[in-house]
Structures are given as structure tokens and as C-alpha cells.
Amino acid sequence: MRKNGIVAAIDGPSGTGKSSVGKLAAQALGYSFLSTGEMYRALGYKALQSGIDMADAAAVTRAAQSLKLTFKRQPDAVLRMFVDGVFLGDKLHDEAVGSAASKTSAVPGAREVLTNLMREIGRNGGVIMEGRDIGTVVFPDAEVKFYIDAAPEARAERRYKQLVERGESANYDEILEGIKERDHRDSTRAAAPLKAAPDAIIIDTSTLTLNEVVEKVLKIIKKHL
Ligand code: DC
């Protein structure tokens, strides 16, 4: 056992609700929750801001090396990330940053930098870590691994509702297309592609409520405590 408990890995494509699940489960356990997509989004944001060529692997790797990421646990279990001391919040969540993150995260040198940081954060356990390659690459020795999936249409529907609720303009077909494109890029890249670890427990959330998924996940984690 690690000092503060186990490492639980949650992987899967975007829009399956895996962040909400991880956060609520971490709260229930008194653990911390880390969304590693935020780290790749910070890199994408920086690449956009500094106008670097995202196809230039050396430049993207240098950008990753110069990223100054720090984390502070919030009362809701989330390890909030600060980029050069600044909390970027929603700025990391527009489509342009998501798309930049998907491109820059395909660079092996950049992945190595961020993977090392993730390992440092999770080393002592007591953490639920969510991403694409946590159970396969970052923590192949995680005590519990989940792969949370949902049909692209169900994910597009959720994203569409989210945007409409926020009062933003949204087009379902465009969202669905974007999701399929990103899935394809994330799962076919050479470096740490999105896939379920052989020992991951697969949960399809297409027809489950958030609470149902959280309960399922907690029940399984508790068997490993
Ligand atoms: O989970 P998210 O949508 O916030 O992730 C943003 C991008 O970062 C996504 O395109 C895939 C990438 N990512 C990754 O390659 N590895 C991770 N562990 C987490 C995210």
C-alpha cells in the first residue's frame, strides 16, 4: 500500500462523464482528484498563445518543459492546476484549446514531461487520476483501473446540452463530428494511444446516470482499500 492509499485510474474518451465520476468518488473517499487532460490543455493553450507550430515536435517538447504547473487541493477534492501561478479556469475549455491539446499531446517528448509530473503527484496514492493513458502508461501498477466509455452520440448530446445551458451557441452535428475526429486522433496516435488497459474494468455510461456510475466505481474501489 502507498502512504496515502491507492491510485485509481480512470481512462476513456472525452464527454463520458469520467471527470464528474472521478471527482465525486474522490470526495466520498477523502481522496484527491486529478484531471490530467487539464495538463495537456495547458500545453495546448500555451502553444496557441505563443504561436508555435504544433507539428514541430521539438518546439512542443520545449513548451512542455517550460510549463510551470502547480496544484492545490480544493475542498471538493479537485487538485486545482495553476499555470505560472494563474488559475485559467474556463479558458482551458473552449474547443480551440481542446483541439490544440489533442495535437500537442501526440508529441512523445511532451508526454514524457507531463507523465513524470503525474507520477510524482500520484506516487503516494490517495488519488483518483483521470485521463487517456493513466492505467496503460502513467500508472500501469494502479491498484484499480476503469475505462469509462459511451456512444459518441450520447457524448455529443451531453456536450450540446452543456453549451446550451451556458448560453453558448451549439450545433449538434458539428459537436458529434468533432468528437469522432478527436477520438480517432487520440486512439490512433503512436504515443500512448487511448485504449483500455487489459486489466481495466469497462463501464459504458450511455444509459447510466452519474450517480449510478459513481456508485459502481465506489463499490469496486472499496474492495481494494
Ligand atoms: O480529457 P480532456 O478532453 O480534457 O483532454 C484534452 C486532450 O488531452 C485530449 O485530446 C487528449 C489529451 N490527453 C492525453 O493525451 N492524455 C491524458 N492522460 C489526458 C488527456
PDB file of C-alpha atoms and ligand atoms in Angstrom:
ATOM      1  CA  MET A   1       0.000   0.000   0.000  1.00  0.00           C
ATOM      2  CA  ARG A   2       1.138   3.544  -0.744  1.00  0.00           C
ATOM      3  CA  LYS A   3       1.386   6.127   2.038  1.00  0.00           C
ATOM      4  CA  ASN A   4      -1.985   7.813   1.468  1.00  0.00           C
ATOM      5  CA  GLY A   5      -3.996   4.991  -0.104  1.00  0.00           C
ATOM      6  CA  ILE A   6      -4.382   3.560  -3.572  1.00  0.00           C
ATOM      7  CA  VAL A   7      -4.144   5.021  -7.076  1.00  0.00           C
ATOM      8  CA  ALA A   8      -7.369   4.598  -9.045  1.00  0.00           C
ATOM      9  CA  ALA A   9      -7.038   5.231 -12.779  1.00  0.00           C
ATOM     10  CA  ILE A  10      -9.966   6.373 -14.898  1.00  0.00           C
ATOM     11  CA  ASP A  11      -9.400   6.437 -18.647  1.00  0.00           C
ATOM     12  CA  GLY A  12     -11.685   6.884 -21.609  1.00  0.00           C
ATOM     13  CA  PRO A  13     -12.670   9.318 -24.353  1.00  0.00           C
ATOM     14  CA  SER A  14     -13.936  12.836 -23.631  1.00  0.00           C
ATOM     15  CA  GLY A  15     -17.541  13.518 -22.739  1.00  0.00           C
ATOM     16  CA  THR A  16     -18.246  10.245 -20.948  1.00  0.00           C
ATOM     17  CA  GLY A  17     -18.623  11.994 -17.588  1.00  0.00           C
ATOM     18  CA  LYS A  18     -15.394  10.493 -16.269  1.00  0.00           C
ATOM     19  CA  SER A  19     -14.299  13.759 -14.619  1.00  0.00           C
ATOM     20  CA  SER A  20     -17.553  14.129 -12.710  1.00  0.00           C
ATOM     21  CA  VAL A  21     -17.386  10.472 -11.677  1.00  0.00           C
ATOM     22  CA  GLY A  22     -13.779  10.731 -10.501  1.00  0.00           C
ATOM     23  CA  LYS A  23     -14.392  13.902  -8.567  1.00  0.00           C
ATOM     24  CA  LEU A  24     -17.466  12.588  -6.717  1.00  0.00           C
ATOM     25  CA  ALA A  25     -15.780   9.277  -5.943  1.00  0.00           C
ATOM     26  CA  ALA A  26     -12.693  11.091  -4.614  1.00  0.00           C
ATOM     27  CA  GLN A  27     -14.896  13.250  -2.392  1.00  0.00           C
ATOM     28  CA  ALA A  28     -16.589  10.190  -0.947  1.00  0.00           C
ATOM     29  CA  LEU A  29     -13.220   8.610  -0.151  1.00  0.00           C
ATOM     30  CA  GLY A  30     -11.449  11.748   1.096  1.00  0.00           C
ATOM     31  CA  TYR A  31      -9.021  11.316  -1.810  1.00  0.00           C
ATOM     32  CA  SER A  32      -7.725  13.887  -4.292  1.00  0.00           C
ATOM     33  CA  PHE A  33      -8.879  14.045  -7.896  1.00  0.00           C
ATOM     34  CA  LEU A  34      -6.613  14.958 -10.798  1.00  0.00           C
ATOM     35  CA  SER A  35      -7.828  15.567 -14.329  1.00  0.00           C
ATOM     36  CA  THR A  36      -4.708  15.088 -16.436  1.00  0.00           C
ATOM     37  CA  GLY A  37      -6.452  16.484 -19.530  1.00  0.00           C
ATOM     38  CA  GLU A  38      -6.054  19.884 -17.841  1.00  0.00           C
ATOM     39  CA  MET A  39      -2.296  19.487 -18.102  1.00  0.00           C
ATOM     40  CA  TYR A  40      -2.470  18.735 -21.824  1.00  0.00           C
ATOM     41  CA  ARG A  41      -4.912  21.608 -22.216  1.00  0.00           C
ATOM     42  CA  ALA A  42      -2.413  23.941 -20.504  1.00  0.00           C
ATOM     43  CA  LEU A  43       0.151  22.844 -23.071  1.00  0.00           C
ATOM     44  CA  GLY A  44      -2.303  23.381 -25.947  1.00  0.00           C
ATOM     45  CA  TYR A  45      -3.182  26.812 -24.559  1.00  0.00           C
ATOM     46  CA  LYS A  46       0.455  27.784 -24.345  1.00  0.00           C
ATOM     47  CA  ALA A  47       1.138  26.524 -27.874  1.00  0.00           C
ATOM     48  CA  LEU A  48      -1.768  28.600 -29.197  1.00  0.00           C
ATOM     49  CA  GLN A  49      -0.714  31.689 -27.267  1.00  0.00           C
ATOM     50  CA  SER A  50       2.909  31.565 -28.310  1.00  0.00           C
ATOM     51  CA  GLY A  51       2.001  30.623 -31.873  1.00  0.00           C
ATOM     52  CA  ILE A  52       4.326  27.638 -32.035  1.00  0.00           C
ATOM     53  CA  ASP A  53       3.952  25.167 -34.863  1.00  0.00           C
ATOM     54  CA  MET A  54       2.137  22.203 -33.312  1.00  0.00           C
ATOM     55  CA  ALA A  55       3.642  19.860 -35.874  1.00  0.00           C
ATOM     56  CA  ASP A  56       7.141  20.817 -34.661  1.00  0.00           C
ATOM     57  CA  ALA A  57       7.809  18.120 -32.044  1.00  0.00           C
ATOM     58  CA  ALA A  58      10.954  19.797 -30.670  1.00  0.00           C
ATOM     59  CA  ALA A  59       9.156  23.118 -30.173  1.00  0.00           C
ATOM     60  CA  VAL A  60       6.172  21.413 -28.488  1.00  0.00           C
ATOM     61  CA  THR A  61       8.522  19.474 -26.192  1.00  0.00           C
ATOM     62  CA  ARG A  62      10.330  22.686 -25.227  1.00  0.00           C
ATOM     63  CA  ALA A  63       6.960  24.294 -24.484  1.00  0.00           C
ATOM     64  CA  ALA A  64       6.093  21.361 -22.194  1.00  0.00           C
ATOM     65  CA  GLN A  65       9.434  21.631 -20.418  1.00  0.00           C
ATOM     66  CA  SER A  66       8.922  25.315 -19.733  1.00  0.00           C
ATOM     67  CA  LEU A  67       5.349  24.911 -18.440  1.00  0.00           C
ATOM     68  CA  LYS A  68       5.206  25.707 -14.731  1.00  0.00           C
ATOM     69  CA  LEU A  69       2.336  23.679 -13.338  1.00  0.00           C
ATOM     70  CA  THR A  70       1.440  23.651  -9.640  1.00  0.00           C
ATOM     71  CA  PHE A  71      -1.538  22.058  -7.885  1.00  0.00           C
ATOM     72  CA  LYS A  72      -3.585  22.832  -4.807  1.00  0.00           C
ATOM     73  CA  ARG A  73      -6.256  20.537  -3.396  1.00  0.00           C
ATOM     74  CA  GLN A  74      -9.683  22.183  -3.141  1.00  0.00           C
ATOM     75  CA  PRO A  75     -12.378  21.270  -0.557  1.00  0.00           C
ATOM     76  CA  ASP A  76     -14.247  19.401  -3.336  1.00  0.00           C
ATOM     77  CA  ALA A  77     -11.250  17.006  -3.772  1.00  0.00           C
ATOM     78  CA  VAL A  78     -10.061  18.556  -7.034  1.00  0.00           C
ATOM     79  CA  LEU A  79      -6.354  19.229  -7.445  1.00  0.00           C
ATOM     80  CA  ARG A  80      -6.660  22.671  -8.987  1.00  0.00           C
ATOM     81  CA  MET A  81      -3.948  23.450 -11.510  1.00  0.00           C
ATOM     82  CA  PHE A  82      -2.118  26.750 -11.772  1.00  0.00           C
ATOM     83  CA  VAL A  83      -0.136  27.684 -14.879  1.00  0.00           C
ATOM     84  CA  ASP A  84       2.685  30.050 -13.925  1.00  0.00           C
ATOM     85  CA  GLY A  85       0.741  30.649 -10.727  1.00  0.00           C
ATOM     86  CA  VAL A  86      -2.500  31.511 -12.552  1.00  0.00           C
ATOM     87  CA  PHE A  87      -5.755  29.505 -12.475  1.00  0.00           C
ATOM     88  CA  LEU A  88      -7.006  29.551 -16.069  1.00  0.00           C
ATOM     89  CA  GLY A  89     -10.463  28.023 -15.452  1.00  0.00           C
ATOM     90  CA  ASP A  90     -12.808  28.075 -18.441  1.00  0.00           C
ATOM     91  CA  LYS A  91     -10.062  29.423 -20.693  1.00  0.00           C
ATOM     92  CA  LEU A  92      -8.788  25.867 -20.961  1.00  0.00           C
ATOM     93  CA  HIS A  93     -12.156  24.508 -22.024  1.00  0.00           C
ATOM     94  CA  ASP A  94     -13.020  26.092 -25.331  1.00  0.00           C
ATOM     95  CA  GLU A  95     -12.934  23.972 -28.467  1.00  0.00           C
ATOM     96  CA  ALA A  96      -9.791  25.642 -29.847  1.00  0.00           C
ATOM     97  CA  VAL A  97      -7.776  24.721 -26.748  1.00  0.00           C
ATOM     98  CA  GLY A  98      -9.203  21.183 -26.754  1.00  0.00           C
ATOM     99  CA  SER A  99      -8.167  20.714 -30.327  1.00  0.00           C
ATOM    100  CA  ALA A 100      -4.677  22.175 -29.681  1.00  0.00           C
ATOM    101  CA  ALA A 101      -4.333  19.856 -26.664  1.00  0.00           C
ATOM    102  CA  SER A 102      -5.212  16.867 -28.797  1.00  0.00           C
ATOM    103  CA  LYS A 103      -2.486  17.812 -31.302  1.00  0.00           C
ATOM    104  CA  THR A 104       0.281  18.714 -28.846  1.00  0.00           C
ATOM    105  CA  SER A 105      -0.444  15.633 -26.726  1.00  0.00           C
ATOM    106  CA  ALA A 106       0.619  13.445 -29.659  1.00  0.00           C
ATOM    107  CA  VAL A 107       4.249  14.577 -29.164  1.00  0.00           C
ATOM    108  CA  PRO A 108       6.183  11.895 -27.204  1.00  0.00           C
ATOM    109  CA  GLY A 109       8.670  14.364 -25.659  1.00  0.00           C
ATOM    110  CA  ALA A 110       5.843  16.482 -24.286  1.00  0.00           C
ATOM    111  CA  ARG A 111       4.058  13.390 -22.959  1.00  0.00           C
ATOM    112  CA  GLU A 112       7.189  12.327 -21.124  1.00  0.00           C
ATOM    113  CA  VAL A 113       7.396  15.656 -19.290  1.00  0.00           C
ATOM    114  CA  LEU A 114       3.743  15.586 -18.213  1.00  0.00           C
ATOM    115  CA  THR A 115       3.766  11.855 -17.421  1.00  0.00           C
ATOM    116  CA  ASN A 116       6.668  12.367 -14.997  1.00  0.00           C
ATOM    117  CA  LEU A 117       4.743  15.103 -13.238  1.00  0.00           C
ATOM    118  CA  MET A 118       1.637  12.874 -12.972  1.00  0.00           C
ATOM    119  CA  ARG A 119       3.726  10.093 -11.420  1.00  0.00           C
ATOM    120  CA  GLU A 120       5.138  12.496  -8.879  1.00  0.00           C
ATOM    121  CA  ILE A 121       1.650  13.674  -7.914  1.00  0.00           C
ATOM    122  CA  GLY A 122       0.248  10.140  -7.594  1.00  0.00           C
ATOM    123  CA  ARG A 123       3.237   8.349  -6.094  1.00  0.00           C
ATOM    124  CA  ASN A 124       1.904   8.345  -2.513  1.00  0.00           C
ATOM    125  CA  GLY A 125      -1.591   7.306  -3.546  1.00  0.00           C
ATOM    126  CA  GLY A 126      -4.850   8.668  -2.152  1.00  0.00           C
ATOM    127  CA  VAL A 127      -5.685   9.843  -5.623  1.00  0.00           C
ATOM    128  CA  ILE A 128      -8.112   9.221  -8.452  1.00  0.00           C
ATOM    129  CA  MET A 129      -6.426  10.207 -11.687  1.00  0.00           C
ATOM    130  CA  GLU A 130      -8.383  10.661 -14.888  1.00  0.00           C
ATOM    131  CA  GLY A 131      -7.070  10.788 -18.447  1.00  0.00           C
ATOM    132  CA  ARG A 132      -6.387   8.682 -21.515  1.00  0.00           C
ATOM    133  CA  ASP A 133      -3.338   6.610 -20.561  1.00  0.00           C
ATOM    134  CA  ILE A 134      -3.305   6.530 -16.764  1.00  0.00           C
ATOM    135  CA  GLY A 135      -3.866   2.771 -16.453  1.00  0.00           C
ATOM    136  CA  THR A 136      -1.766   1.898 -19.501  1.00  0.00           C
ATOM    137  CA  VAL A 137       1.285   4.198 -19.228  1.00  0.00           C
ATOM    138  CA  VAL A 138       1.316   6.586 -16.257  1.00  0.00           C
ATOM    139  CA  PHE A 139       0.374   4.083 -13.534  1.00  0.00           C
ATOM    140  CA  PRO A 140       0.400   0.571 -15.031  1.00  0.00           C
ATOM    141  CA  ASP A 141       0.583  -0.532 -11.368  1.00  0.00           C
ATOM    142  CA  ALA A 142      -2.559   1.378 -10.311  1.00  0.00           C
ATOM    143  CA  GLU A 143      -4.486  -0.698  -7.791  1.00  0.00           C
ATOM    144  CA  VAL A 144      -7.777  -0.172  -9.667  1.00  0.00           C
ATOM    145  CA  LYS A 145      -8.361   0.787 -13.301  1.00  0.00           C
ATOM    146  CA  PHE A 146     -11.532   1.890 -15.007  1.00  0.00           C
ATOM    147  CA  TYR A 147     -12.206   2.537 -18.666  1.00  0.00           C
ATOM    148  CA  ILE A 148     -15.296   4.699 -18.969  1.00  0.00           C
ATOM    149  CA  ASP A 149     -16.902   4.788 -22.373  1.00  0.00           C
ATOM    150  CA  ALA A 150     -20.135   5.983 -24.018  1.00  0.00           C
ATOM    151  CA  ALA A 151     -21.525   6.117 -27.546  1.00  0.00           C
ATOM    152  CA  PRO A 152     -20.331   9.226 -29.486  1.00  0.00           C
ATOM    153  CA  GLU A 153     -23.983  10.283 -29.892  1.00  0.00           C
ATOM    154  CA  ALA A 154     -24.593  10.193 -26.127  1.00  0.00           C
ATOM    155  CA  ARG A 155     -21.445  12.256 -25.544  1.00  0.00           C
ATOM    156  CA  ALA A 156     -22.373  14.792 -28.237  1.00  0.00           C
ATOM    157  CA  GLU A 157     -25.827  15.135 -26.678  1.00  0.00           C
ATOM    158  CA  ARG A 158     -24.310  15.870 -23.241  1.00  0.00           C
ATOM    159  CA  ARG A 159     -21.849  18.396 -24.643  1.00  0.00           C
ATOM    160  CA  TYR A 160     -24.637  20.076 -26.622  1.00  0.00           C
ATOM    161  CA  LYS A 161     -26.817  20.443 -23.513  1.00  0.00           C
ATOM    162  CA  GLN A 162     -23.855  21.760 -21.519  1.00  0.00           C
ATOM    163  CA  LEU A 163     -23.176  24.511 -24.076  1.00  0.00           C
ATOM    164  CA  VAL A 164     -26.859  25.468 -24.376  1.00  0.00           C
ATOM    165  CA  GLU A 165     -27.117  25.675 -20.562  1.00  0.00           C
ATOM    166  CA  ARG A 166     -24.153  28.018 -20.559  1.00  0.00           C
ATOM    167  CA  GLY A 167     -25.925  30.182 -23.121  1.00  0.00           C
ATOM    168  CA  GLU A 168     -23.361  29.420 -25.826  1.00  0.00           C
ATOM    169  CA  SER A 169     -24.190  28.622 -29.437  1.00  0.00           C
ATOM    170  CA  ALA A 170     -24.091  24.925 -30.260  1.00  0.00           C
ATOM    171  CA  ASN A 171     -24.570  22.708 -33.286  1.00  0.00           C
ATOM    172  CA  TYR A 172     -25.148  19.032 -32.521  1.00  0.00           C
ATOM    173  CA  ASP A 173     -23.808  17.717 -35.836  1.00  0.00           C
ATOM    174  CA  GLU A 174     -20.621  19.758 -35.569  1.00  0.00           C
ATOM    175  CA  ILE A 175     -20.088  18.597 -31.995  1.00  0.00           C
ATOM    176  CA  LEU A 176     -20.586  14.952 -32.999  1.00  0.00           C
ATOM    177  CA  GLU A 177     -18.146  15.363 -35.879  1.00  0.00           C
ATOM    178  CA  GLY A 178     -15.581  16.972 -33.545  1.00  0.00           C
ATOM    179  CA  ILE A 179     -15.917  14.135 -31.033  1.00  0.00           C
ATOM    180  CA  LYS A 180     -15.394  11.488 -33.705  1.00  0.00           C
ATOM    181  CA  GLU A 181     -12.379  13.338 -35.092  1.00  0.00           C
ATOM    182  CA  ARG A 182     -10.769  13.686 -31.671  1.00  0.00           C
ATOM    183  CA  ASP A 183     -11.473  10.033 -30.784  1.00  0.00           C
ATOM    184  CA  HIS A 184      -9.814   8.990 -33.974  1.00  0.00           C
ATOM    185  CA  ARG A 185      -6.745  11.159 -33.362  1.00  0.00           C
ATOM    186  CA  ASP A 186      -6.448  10.164 -29.669  1.00  0.00           C
ATOM    187  CA  SER A 187      -6.802   6.453 -30.363  1.00  0.00           C
ATOM    188  CA  THR A 188      -4.612   6.157 -33.461  1.00  0.00           C
ATOM    189  CA  ARG A 189      -1.606   8.251 -32.357  1.00  0.00           C
ATOM    190  CA  ALA A 190       1.619   6.330 -31.915  1.00  0.00           C
ATOM    191  CA  ALA A 191       2.424   7.633 -28.415  1.00  0.00           C
ATOM    192  CA  ALA A 192       0.210   6.321 -25.608  1.00  0.00           C
ATOM    193  CA  PRO A 193      -2.986   5.948 -27.663  1.00  0.00           C
ATOM    194  CA  LEU A 194      -6.359   5.897 -25.977  1.00  0.00           C
ATOM    195  CA  LYS A 195      -7.174   2.306 -25.121  1.00  0.00           C
ATOM    196  CA  ALA A 196      -8.378   0.262 -22.202  1.00  0.00           C
ATOM    197  CA  ALA A 197      -5.691  -1.451 -20.120  1.00  0.00           C
ATOM    198  CA  PRO A 198      -6.107  -5.237 -20.263  1.00  0.00           C
ATOM    199  CA  ASP A 199      -6.954  -5.240 -16.547  1.00  0.00           C
ATOM    200  CA  ALA A 200      -9.336  -2.250 -16.673  1.00  0.00           C
ATOM    201  CA  ILE A 201     -12.973  -2.545 -15.672  1.00  0.00           C
ATOM    202  CA  ILE A 202     -15.030  -1.209 -18.577  1.00  0.00           C
ATOM    203  CA  ILE A 203     -18.136   0.831 -17.819  1.00  0.00           C
ATOM    204  CA  ASP A 204     -20.390   2.131 -20.591  1.00  0.00           C
ATOM    205  CA  THR A 205     -22.229   5.208 -19.322  1.00  0.00           C
ATOM    206  CA  SER A 206     -24.514   5.734 -22.364  1.00  0.00           C
ATOM    207  CA  THR A 207     -27.604   4.736 -20.424  1.00  0.00           C
ATOM    208  CA  LEU A 208     -26.479   5.238 -16.820  1.00  0.00           C
ATOM    209  CA  THR A 209     -26.947   8.274 -14.590  1.00  0.00           C
ATOM    210  CA  LEU A 210     -23.945   9.956 -12.979  1.00  0.00           C
ATOM    211  CA  ASN A 211     -24.924   8.601  -9.560  1.00  0.00           C
ATOM    212  CA  GLU A 212     -25.222   5.072 -10.872  1.00  0.00           C
ATOM    213  CA  VAL A 213     -21.704   5.247 -12.290  1.00  0.00           C
ATOM    214  CA  VAL A 214     -20.282   6.775  -9.089  1.00  0.00           C
ATOM    215  CA  GLU A 215     -21.853   4.009  -7.003  1.00  0.00           C
ATOM    216  CA  LYS A 216     -20.470   1.315  -9.275  1.00  0.00           C
ATOM    217  CA  VAL A 217     -16.980   2.833  -9.147  1.00  0.00           C
ATOM    218  CA  LEU A 218     -17.008   3.301  -5.364  1.00  0.00           C
ATOM    219  CA  LYS A 219     -18.157  -0.248  -4.766  1.00  0.00           C
ATOM    220  CA  ILE A 220     -15.218  -1.580  -6.777  1.00  0.00           C
ATOM    221  CA  ILE A 221     -12.637   0.796  -5.257  1.00  0.00           C
ATOM    222  CA  LYS A 222     -13.718  -0.097  -1.718  1.00  0.00           C
ATOM    223  CA  LYS A 223     -12.840  -3.724  -2.375  1.00  0.00           C
ATOM    224  CA  HIS A 224      -9.225  -2.612  -2.860  1.00  0.00           C
ATOM    225  CA  LEU A 225      -8.858  -0.409   0.237  1.00  0.00           C
TER     226      LEU A 225
HETATM  227  O1   DC B   1      -9.820  14.999 -21.108  1.00  0.00           O
HETATM  228  P1   DC B   1      -9.640  16.242 -21.920  1.00  0.00           P
HETATM  229  O2   DC B   1     -10.650  16.370 -23.037  1.00  0.00           O
HETATM  230  O3   DC B   1      -9.579  17.473 -21.043  1.00  0.00           O
HETATM  231  O4   DC B   1      -8.190  16.092 -22.619  1.00  0.00           O
HETATM  232  C1   DC B   1      -7.683  17.043 -23.520  1.00  0.00           C
HETATM  233  C2   DC B   1      -6.741  16.377 -24.520  1.00  0.00           C
HETATM  234  O5   DC B   1      -5.582  15.892 -23.864  1.00  0.00           O
HETATM  235  C3   DC B   1      -7.335  15.181 -25.279  1.00  0.00           C
HETATM  236  O6   DC B   1      -7.379  15.452 -26.665  1.00  0.00           O
HETATM  237  C4   DC B   1      -6.427  14.033 -25.055  1.00  0.00           C
HETATM  238  C5   DC B   1      -5.261  14.577 -24.280  1.00  0.00           C
HETATM  239  N1   DC B   1      -4.935  13.769 -23.110  1.00  0.00           N
HETATM  240  C6   DC B   1      -3.956  12.800 -23.255  1.00  0.00           C
HETATM  241  O7   DC B   1      -3.436  12.624 -24.352  1.00  0.00           O
HETATM  242  N2   DC B   1      -3.575  12.041 -22.187  1.00  0.00           N
HETATM  243  C7   DC B   1      -4.147  12.221 -20.981  1.00  0.00           C
HETATM  244  N3   DC B   1      -3.743  11.469 -19.948  1.00  0.00           N
HETATM  245  C8   DC B   1      -5.169  13.192 -20.819  1.00  0.00           C
HETATM  246  C9   DC B   1      -5.547  13.938 -21.918  1.00  0.00           C
END
